[in-house]
Amino acid sequence: MRDTVNLRGGGSAFVLDLSGPTPVIVHWGADLGESIPDGVPASPVAHSALDRPPVQELVPQASSGWRGRPALEGHRSRGRAFSPALVTTGSRDLGVEGVEITMTDAAAGLVLSLEIQLSPEGMLRLRSTLRNDGDDDFTLQSLSTALPTGLGASEILDLTGRWCREQHPQRQSLRQGTWLREYRHGRTGHDSSLFTAVGTTGFSNRSGSVWATHFGFSGNRVTSVEKTPTGPALIGNAELLGAGEIVLTAGESYETPLTYASYSARGLDGVTDTFHRWLRSRSTHPATARPVVLNTWEAVYFDHKLDSLVELADRAELIGVERFVLDDGWFRHRRTDRAGLGDWYVDEDVWPGGLASLIDAVRARGMQFGLWVEPEMVNEDSDVIRAHPDWISGAGFGRTPVGWRHQQVLDLVNPAAFAYILERLDALLSNNAISYLKWDQNRDLTEMGHTGAPSSHEQTLAAYRLIDELRQAHPDVEIESCSSGGARVDLGILERTERVWASDCNDALERQTIQRWTEAILPPELVGTHVGPTTSHTTARTHSLSFRAITAIFGHFGIEWDVRTLGDSELLELSEAVALYKKHRALIHSGVAVHGDLVDPAYLLGGSVAQDGSEALYSFVCLATSFDEIPGRVGFPGLDPDVRYDVTVIFPTATSPYNQRSNAGWIPDGITASGRFLAEVGLPMPILNPEQGVLIHLVSSLEAAGL
Ligand code: GLA
């Protein structure tokens, strides 16, 4: 067995000392090179404290004297084995990137194995498996990962939200105590933070040290940042288990979801870069150009009529749409959101000839066809629940959970319910030329239960299995994870889906923040971003088409608007935006995401820089009125300092109304400057009113000259 493990990748390192009875984390942070000291000096022993120096255990346990949150909590009957004393009993290399460590408590009958991997991109992944080696049941309360933050860590940043306002940042000082986020939604949740980051004072987009984690799971979960009087702050992640939810019988195991973690010495953009690179390195990552979507929801809602939908498809084709998605309202009894969920048969009254007439029309116009489904849900007013009232998930005792959007959760842990829904989805995909499913999940369920016992864990795994089995049978169908917007955005669901719907809010102003922070972890090609109606349906704000387009271009672009109502000039501007997206999507979907550190909160600068530095696209947008008369100069981060770039403003076009005023004397075409100049001196930005923006394209002069 090795005494020391030094995992290295992407400029970071994870160093473990295995020489003692339990594994000790020596370091998680910057790469230290190949050679590390044999031993690190021990901390002093404090008065009235443990009689041995505190160390940072990989698996913090009360049996070692740890008085914070233990990594493993559980017990046998009447509390026996309540405090495990796991010791290292083995380690095994997992290729060059990782190690598996086994820890055993023979007296308590428990074996814990931990897989730890650090990818070349710097993505640290941890997963634990607990096996009950005893003769009787072991009730598991929690099994978490605990990662230490490094020198100077002093601030916590995470995200929160609600329906139509997902992924908003909140920052606070790191103090003694525990910053605890519990998500008891039965799904990931609108308030769920895509990451928990701890960093040095004032860490920003481009500077400071940051230790960040993400938990790859779509059910109940808990994250924590814990600072005790002993040692560094720990970032914890675990599934949140219900009372008696996991009872391991003799020989049974429980496996945790994956904790993902990234250290960056160059601010949040470094964390983003690790996540983007790692996600893009997956064999399942979408490899084809992300098609322009038209989604029918905000265009027609439940009002499905073949004629109007074909008209919509006509317009979509004209604008350059590549994928037409029929949203909610196509199945039996689904005339409103009060009925029909679960009855996954095409509604014979609304679609007398089935969906084929629309699908054929869409495909004849050169577009793929996509369909909305919400397989994990039922309305009580549905044939399926009238026939099987016991298929509703809940706490038992004949109690039906409080409704949410008039719907209930289908108990997927019930094999009959699972088989029914799998058969329905399989039939739909087998009988129709469907290329894409928008897979929705529109409610929280705090009392997720199967036959009276908590089942958030099993239900989440069953939902995963449902998608996996369907995908196996229909490998070419892409799936989007939607959950009343962004209530199921995590790397667990993204193991089996091609994109997420970030929010039901298509208001471009709100979307600027939602997307900036969703894309802190997810590359833009995985995030659905649509141009919505002129006046937003969820906020009643009115925005110019150019602002809506600029906002939607930095993602997987689509349209969710009744484009039949557009006049000629709007049609032209929307078609220009579609063409622009198509021209630049290869760059946006493969480049390095960068975010400026602007002092003035009125503005946002974000962009995508080609991996070889030869090209970049930035958006500069105004979110609110500024205290300054003019925005002044803005530096462009992430460029190659030694490359000369030609700078062009590509959107809005010169004819847009506000441009005539604000563009007077601003960035004449034909400016050329080095990446160093553009970063250090910057360029003056135009005067923008709130909710206006510009897209700025930079291309290496050599590239532009074809050299
Ligand atoms: C959810 C989704 C929306 C839409 C509706 C349909 O709210 O997030 O995009 O699909 O359901 O009912």
mmCIF file of C-alpha atoms in Angstrom, residues 25 55-74 82-84 86 112 141-148 156 174-184 196 215 220-241:
data_model
loop_
_atom_site.group_PDB
_atom_site.id
_atom_site.type_symbol
_atom_site.label_atom_id
_atom_site.label_comp_id
_atom_site.label_asym_id
_atom_site.label_seq_id
_atom_site.Cartn_x
_atom_site.Cartn_y
_atom_site.Cartn_z
ATOM 1 C CA ILE A 25 -5.784 14.996 3.379
ATOM 2 C CA VAL A 55 -5.368 16.283 11.292
ATOM 3 C CA GLN A 56 -7.713 16.614 8.347
ATOM 4 C CA GLU A 57 -9.153 13.146 7.869
ATOM 5 C CA LEU A 58 -10.536 12.104 4.521
ATOM 6 C CA VAL A 59 -13.406 10.586 6.470
ATOM 7 C CA PRO A 60 -13.886 12.733 9.575
ATOM 8 C CA GLN A 61 -15.031 10.478 12.438
ATOM 9 C CA ALA A 62 -15.949 11.047 16.063
ATOM 10 C CA SER A 63 -13.847 7.980 16.935
ATOM 11 C CA SER A 64 -10.748 9.963 15.935
ATOM 12 C CA GLY A 65 -11.855 12.859 18.096
ATOM 13 C CA TRP A 66 -13.559 14.905 15.331
ATOM 14 C CA ARG A 67 -16.275 17.072 16.855
ATOM 15 C CA GLY A 68 -17.739 18.445 13.664
ATOM 16 C CA ARG A 69 -20.166 16.807 11.258
ATOM 17 C CA PRO A 70 -19.104 13.143 10.901
ATOM 18 C CA ALA A 71 -18.814 11.774 7.361
ATOM 19 C CA LEU A 72 -20.656 8.586 8.275
ATOM 20 C CA GLU A 73 -23.662 8.471 10.550
ATOM 21 C CA GLY A 74 -25.832 5.444 11.199
ATOM 22 C CA PHE A 82 -23.323 4.490 16.334
ATOM 23 C CA SER A 83 -19.737 5.682 16.107
ATOM 24 C CA PRO A 84 -17.703 3.808 13.507
ATOM 25 C CA LEU A 86 -12.904 2.960 10.238
ATOM 26 C CA LEU A 112 -16.203 1.878 3.302
ATOM 27 C CA GLN A 141 -28.339 8.292 8.292
ATOM 28 C CA SER A 142 -25.768 10.057 6.154
ATOM 29 C CA LEU A 143 -22.588 9.479 4.183
ATOM 30 C CA SER A 144 -20.865 12.638 3.014
ATOM 31 C CA THR A 145 -17.673 13.879 1.458
ATOM 32 C CA ALA A 146 -15.763 16.579 3.303
ATOM 33 C CA LEU A 147 -13.181 18.584 1.394
ATOM 34 C CA PRO A 148 -10.896 21.066 3.148
ATOM 35 C CA ILE A 156 -18.503 31.670 0.760
ATOM 36 C CA LEU A 174 -16.790 32.546 6.328
ATOM 37 C CA ARG A 175 -17.280 32.417 10.081
ATOM 38 C CA GLN A 176 -17.212 29.781 12.751
ATOM 39 C CA GLY A 177 -20.219 27.565 12.470
ATOM 40 C CA THR A 178 -21.950 25.759 9.646
ATOM 41 C CA TRP A 179 -23.516 27.230 6.517
ATOM 42 C CA LEU A 180 -26.013 24.508 5.782
ATOM 43 C CA ARG A 181 -28.201 24.176 2.698
ATOM 44 C CA GLU A 182 -30.763 21.381 2.782
ATOM 45 C CA TYR A 183 -32.762 20.599 -0.305
ATOM 46 C CA ARG A 184 -35.882 18.620 0.482
ATOM 47 C CA THR A 196 -20.571 25.783 -3.205
ATOM 48 C CA PHE A 215 -23.072 17.421 -6.037
ATOM 49 C CA ASN A 220 -32.790 15.351 -1.634
ATOM 50 C CA ARG A 221 -29.367 16.546 -0.596
ATOM 51 C CA VAL A 222 -27.406 18.619 1.848
ATOM 52 C CA THR A 223 -24.376 20.835 1.353
ATOM 53 C CA SER A 224 -22.418 22.505 4.097
ATOM 54 C CA VAL A 225 -19.464 24.732 4.781
ATOM 55 C CA GLU A 226 -18.305 24.005 8.285
ATOM 56 C CA LYS A 227 -15.696 25.934 10.240
ATOM 57 C CA THR A 228 -14.860 24.542 13.639
ATOM 58 C CA PRO A 229 -12.241 25.923 16.050
ATOM 59 C CA THR A 230 -10.001 23.126 14.776
ATOM 60 C CA GLY A 231 -8.699 23.229 11.234
ATOM 61 C CA PRO A 232 -9.824 24.647 7.902
ATOM 62 C CA ALA A 233 -13.377 25.065 6.646
ATOM 63 C CA LEU A 234 -14.770 21.880 5.120
ATOM 64 C CA ILE A 235 -17.163 21.740 2.196
ATOM 65 C CA GLY A 236 -19.555 18.837 2.656
ATOM 66 C CA ASN A 237 -21.934 17.155 0.237
ATOM 67 C CA ALA A 238 -24.318 14.280 0.885
ATOM 68 C CA GLU A 239 -27.615 12.833 -0.067
ATOM 69 C CA LEU A 240 -30.253 13.851 2.487
ATOM 70 C CA LEU A 241 -31.774 10.581 3.616
#
